[in-house]
Short mmCIF file of C-alpha atoms in Angstrom, two decimals:
data_model
loop_
_atom_site.label_atom_id
_atom_site.label_comp_id
_atom_site.label_asym_id
_atom_site.label_seq_id
_atom_site.Cartn_x
_atom_site.Cartn_y
_atom_site.Cartn_z
CA MET A 1 -49.79 2.65 -47.27
CA GLN A 2 -49.22 -0.75 -48.92
CA LEU A 3 -46.11 0.57 -50.63
CA TRP A 4 -44.78 1.89 -47.31
CA ASN A 5 -45.41 -1.47 -45.60
CA LYS A 6 -43.54 -3.29 -48.37
CA PHE A 7 -40.64 -0.88 -48.02
CA ALA A 8 -40.53 -1.41 -44.25
CA LEU A 9 -40.58 -5.18 -44.66
CA MET A 10 -37.79 -5.10 -47.25
CA SER A 11 -35.67 -2.84 -45.04
CA GLY A 12 -36.16 -5.15 -42.09
CA ALA A 13 -35.19 -8.18 -44.17
CA VAL A 14 -32.02 -6.50 -45.41
CA GLY A 15 -31.14 -5.52 -41.85
CA LEU A 16 -31.62 -9.07 -40.59
CA ILE A 17 -29.48 -10.47 -43.39
CA ALA A 18 -26.67 -8.00 -42.62
CA LEU A 19 -26.90 -8.72 -38.89
CA GLY A 20 -26.92 -12.44 -39.52
CA GLY A 21 -23.81 -12.13 -41.67
CA ALA A 22 -21.98 -10.22 -38.96
CA VAL A 23 -22.94 -12.76 -36.30
CA ALA A 24 -21.93 -15.64 -38.56
CA TYR A 25 -18.55 -14.04 -39.20
CA ALA A 26 -17.88 -13.59 -35.49
CA ALA A 27 -19.03 -17.09 -34.61
CA GLY A 28 -17.23 -18.78 -37.48
CA SER A 29 -13.93 -17.02 -36.98
CA GLY A 30 -13.79 -17.01 -33.20
CA TYR A 31 -12.90 -13.35 -33.33
CA THR A 32 -14.77 -11.04 -31.00
CA PRO A 33 -15.39 -7.62 -32.60
CA GLY A 34 -14.04 -4.91 -30.34
CA THR A 35 -10.93 -6.85 -29.31
CA THR A 36 -8.08 -4.49 -30.12
CA THR A 37 -4.33 -4.80 -30.43
CA VAL A 38 -3.67 -1.88 -28.10
CA PRO A 39 -5.46 -0.11 -25.24
CA SER A 40 -8.26 2.34 -25.92
CA GLY A 41 -6.91 5.83 -26.52
CA THR A 42 -3.86 4.71 -28.46
CA PRO A 43 -3.24 7.21 -31.31
CA GLY A 44 -4.85 5.91 -34.49
CA GLY A 45 -7.10 3.44 -32.68
CA PHE A 46 -6.07 0.38 -34.75
CA THR A 47 -9.63 -0.93 -34.40
CA GLN A 48 -10.75 -1.39 -38.01
CA VAL A 49 -10.50 -5.08 -38.90
CA VAL A 50 -9.05 -5.65 -42.37
CA THR A 51 -8.76 -9.44 -42.35
CA ALA A 52 -8.48 -12.44 -40.03
CA GLN A 53 -6.97 -15.87 -40.63
CA THR A 54 -6.83 -18.96 -38.44
CA ILE A 55 -3.45 -20.65 -38.00
CA SER A 56 -3.24 -24.32 -37.03
CA PRO A 57 -0.43 -25.35 -34.66
CA THR A 58 0.18 -28.42 -36.86
CA THR A 59 0.76 -26.53 -40.11
CA THR A 60 4.05 -27.38 -41.82
CA THR A 61 4.27 -24.43 -44.21
CA THR A 62 4.66 -20.70 -43.74
CA THR A 63 1.37 -18.81 -43.81
CA ASN A 64 1.48 -15.46 -45.60
CA ILE A 65 -1.40 -13.11 -44.92
CA SER A 66 -1.30 -10.56 -47.74
CA VAL A 67 -3.75 -7.67 -47.62
CA ALA A 68 -4.02 -3.97 -48.45
CA VAL A 69 -4.17 -1.75 -45.37
CA ASP A 70 -5.17 1.80 -46.31
CA ASN A 71 -4.18 0.97 -49.91
CA THR A 72 -0.71 -0.18 -48.79
CA PRO A 73 0.21 -3.82 -49.55
CA VAL A 74 1.13 -5.62 -46.33
CA THR A 75 2.22 -9.22 -45.73
CA VAL A 76 2.32 -10.91 -42.32
CA SER A 77 4.32 -14.16 -42.41
CA ILE A 78 3.83 -16.87 -39.77
CA THR A 79 6.25 -19.79 -39.76
CA PRO A 80 5.28 -23.31 -38.55
CA GLY A 81 5.51 -23.73 -34.79
CA THR A 82 4.72 -20.11 -33.98
CA PHE A 83 1.64 -21.05 -31.93
CA SER A 84 1.12 -24.11 -29.73
CA THR A 85 -2.69 -23.89 -30.01
CA PRO A 86 -5.06 -22.81 -32.80
CA ALA A 87 -4.86 -19.05 -33.13
CA GLN A 88 -6.31 -16.37 -35.31
CA VAL A 89 -4.21 -13.51 -36.64
CA VAL A 90 -6.29 -10.36 -37.01
CA VAL A 91 -4.91 -7.45 -39.06
CA THR A 92 -6.32 -4.01 -38.28
CA SER A 93 -5.82 -0.54 -39.71
CA PRO A 94 -5.26 2.78 -37.91
CA VAL A 95 -6.41 6.32 -38.60
CA LEU A 96 -3.11 7.62 -39.95
CA SER A 97 -3.97 11.29 -39.42
CA GLN A 98 -4.38 10.63 -35.69
CA VAL A 99 -1.03 8.84 -35.59
CA THR A 100 0.61 11.81 -37.33
CA SER A 101 -0.88 14.34 -34.92
CA SER A 102 0.54 12.41 -31.95
CA LEU A 103 4.14 12.08 -33.18
CA SER A 104 5.33 15.49 -32.03
CA SER A 105 4.39 14.76 -28.41
CA LEU A 106 6.08 11.36 -28.71
CA GLY A 107 9.45 12.85 -29.63
CA LEU A 108 9.14 12.80 -33.42
CA PRO A 109 8.26 16.37 -34.44
CA GLY A 110 8.15 16.91 -38.18
CA TYR A 111 7.23 13.29 -38.92
CA SER A 112 4.06 11.94 -40.48
CA ALA A 113 2.60 8.43 -40.71
CA ILE A 114 2.54 6.99 -44.23
CA ALA A 115 1.44 3.44 -43.38
CA GLY A 116 0.40 1.37 -40.39
CA LEU A 117 -1.23 -1.80 -39.14
CA GLY A 118 -2.14 -3.66 -36.00
CA VAL A 119 -1.66 -7.40 -35.53
CA ASN A 120 -3.85 -9.01 -32.91
CA VAL A 121 -3.58 -12.73 -32.14
CA VAL A 122 -6.56 -14.37 -30.42
CA ASN A 123 -7.50 -17.89 -29.36
CA THR A 124 -10.54 -19.89 -30.48
CA SER A 125 -12.67 -18.03 -27.92
CA GLY A 126 -11.71 -14.67 -29.38
CA LEU A 127 -9.56 -13.70 -26.39
CA PRO A 128 -6.06 -12.24 -26.86
CA LEU A 129 -3.26 -14.79 -26.82
CA THR A 130 -1.08 -13.82 -23.86
CA GLY A 131 2.67 -14.03 -23.58
CA THR A 132 5.38 -14.17 -26.22
CA PHE A 133 4.86 -16.14 -29.42
CA LEU A 134 7.10 -19.20 -29.84
CA LYS A 135 8.55 -17.73 -33.03
CA PRO A 136 8.61 -14.17 -34.37
CA LEU A 137 6.14 -13.02 -37.02
CA THR A 138 7.45 -11.00 -39.96
CA VAL A 139 5.76 -7.93 -41.42
CA THR A 140 6.63 -6.57 -44.87
CA VAL A 141 5.16 -3.30 -46.11
CA HIS A 142 5.40 -2.04 -49.69
CA ASN A 143 4.76 1.64 -50.35
CA ALA A 144 6.46 3.96 -52.84
CA ALA A 145 6.43 6.72 -50.21
CA ILE A 146 8.75 4.72 -47.93
CA LYS A 147 12.35 5.95 -48.08
CA SER A 148 15.57 4.72 -46.56
CA GLY A 149 15.88 6.36 -43.16
CA ASP A 150 12.19 6.30 -42.31
CA LYS A 151 11.27 4.87 -38.91
CA ILE A 152 9.02 2.06 -37.69
CA VAL A 153 7.24 2.87 -34.44
CA GLU A 154 5.02 0.67 -32.31
CA TRP A 155 2.58 0.66 -29.43
CA ASN A 156 2.61 -2.63 -27.51
CA ALA A 157 -0.31 -4.35 -25.78
CA GLN A 158 0.16 -2.04 -22.78
CA GLY A 159 0.17 1.06 -24.99
CA THR A 160 3.88 1.78 -24.52
CA PHE A 161 5.37 3.67 -27.47
CA SER A 162 8.82 2.90 -28.92
CA THR A 163 10.87 2.96 -32.12
CA LEU A 164 12.02 -0.33 -33.65
CA THR A 165 15.77 -0.22 -34.15
CA SER A 166 15.94 -3.67 -35.77
CA ALA A 167 13.62 -2.85 -38.68
CA THR A 168 14.95 -2.92 -42.23
CA VAL A 169 13.84 0.11 -44.27
CA SER A 170 14.77 0.85 -47.87
CA ASN A 171 13.16 2.75 -50.71
CA GLY A 172 9.67 1.36 -51.21
CA VAL A 173 9.77 -1.39 -48.60
CA ALA A 174 10.00 -1.89 -44.82
CA SER A 175 10.28 -5.16 -42.91
CA TRP A 176 10.50 -6.17 -39.27
CA THR A 177 9.71 -8.99 -36.83
CA PHE A 178 7.82 -9.15 -33.53
CA GLN A 179 6.75 -11.72 -30.90
CA GLN A 180 3.88 -9.95 -29.11
CA ASP A 181 0.69 -8.17 -30.16
CA PRO A 182 1.66 -4.74 -31.41
CA ALA A 183 0.40 -1.80 -33.43
CA PHE A 184 2.83 -0.38 -35.97
CA ALA A 185 3.28 2.72 -38.10
CA VAL A 186 5.83 3.68 -40.74
CA VAL A 187 6.70 7.33 -40.20
CA ALA A 188 8.68 9.66 -42.43
CA PRO A 189 10.11 13.16 -41.98
CA THR A 190 8.16 15.90 -43.69
CA SER A 191 9.93 16.89 -46.90
CA VAL A 192 11.72 20.25 -46.53
CA VAL A 193 14.29 21.52 -49.01
CA PRO A 194 17.19 23.14 -47.07
CA GLY A 195 17.58 26.83 -47.93
CA ALA A 196 14.39 26.92 -49.96
CA THR A 197 12.24 30.01 -49.71
CA SER A 198 8.67 29.76 -48.54
CA PRO A 199 6.19 29.50 -51.37
CA VAL A 200 4.23 32.68 -51.98
CA THR A 201 0.70 32.32 -53.22
CA GLY A 202 -1.66 35.01 -54.44
CA LYS A 203 0.20 38.28 -53.85
CA PRO A 204 2.42 38.42 -56.96
CA PHE A 205 -0.53 37.42 -59.12
CA LEU A 206 -2.65 40.14 -57.57
CA ALA A 207 -0.01 42.77 -58.29
CA GLU A 208 0.49 41.60 -61.85
CA GLY A 209 -3.24 41.40 -62.35
CA ALA A 210 -3.72 44.96 -61.14
CA LEU A 211 -0.97 46.21 -63.42
CA GLY A 212 -2.52 44.36 -66.36
CA ALA A 213 -5.91 45.88 -65.65
CA VAL A 214 -4.42 49.38 -65.63
CA LEU A 215 -2.64 48.78 -68.94
CA VAL A 216 -5.80 47.41 -70.52
CA ALA A 217 -7.78 50.43 -69.32
CA LEU A 218 -5.16 52.82 -70.71
CA GLY A 219 -5.10 51.00 -74.04
CA THR A 220 -8.88 51.05 -74.27
CA GLY A 221 -8.91 54.76 -73.54
CA VAL A 222 -6.36 55.49 -76.23
CA LEU A 223 -8.29 53.48 -78.82
CA TRP A 224 -11.57 55.22 -77.89
CA ARG A 225 -10.04 58.66 -78.24
CA THR A 226 -8.39 57.75 -81.55
CA ARG A 227 -11.63 56.44 -83.04
CA ARG A 228 -13.55 59.49 -81.81
CA ARG A 229 -10.98 61.80 -83.34
CA ASN A 230 -11.14 59.97 -86.68
CA LEU A 231 -14.93 60.13 -86.74
CA SER A 232 -14.94 63.84 -86.09
#
């Protein structure tokens, strides 16, 4: 019983420490967990916070927020004068499989999401900064899977879906700018080789295996009969 009580006390202490850390993070950053870039129900969610950084309106240098989102290096650049009041830039990650499953219904059949991020800007109270930013923010994404011709899609703060026509996409890198809270995804067409035949799995190996088994059986039978004949 003493051992069980000690275990319970240790578990409670660990829980309190973890809870305290979470509360301290929210209070210290001004970010309110649960504040999202896009409305609930947006494909991919974009609710998982990756990082958050406070930007002072008096800063005189460009702030580069560099972070890995789903193992993809992403940089969000904020130039001086972008915000007139202290603001916090929160980078979130989506569930890419959910984004992919939604693309067909959004007019992009045959495409899949290979990278994505949400950028949510909040004030010191943790509430979304409304309106258009004074200057555009720049996003740069590096991923070897990105190819020239891939598309950048977004869901805005109202959940409206669109394709960015001003984005720059080349092999391994994509870059674009924005002036309102958005959620983005880099989408690529599924690789299909024109004129290629469908891959066949299993059947040829089964046929060859059956033929091999027959030949082995025949060979074994011949050897058995030969040995029996020699012994007699």
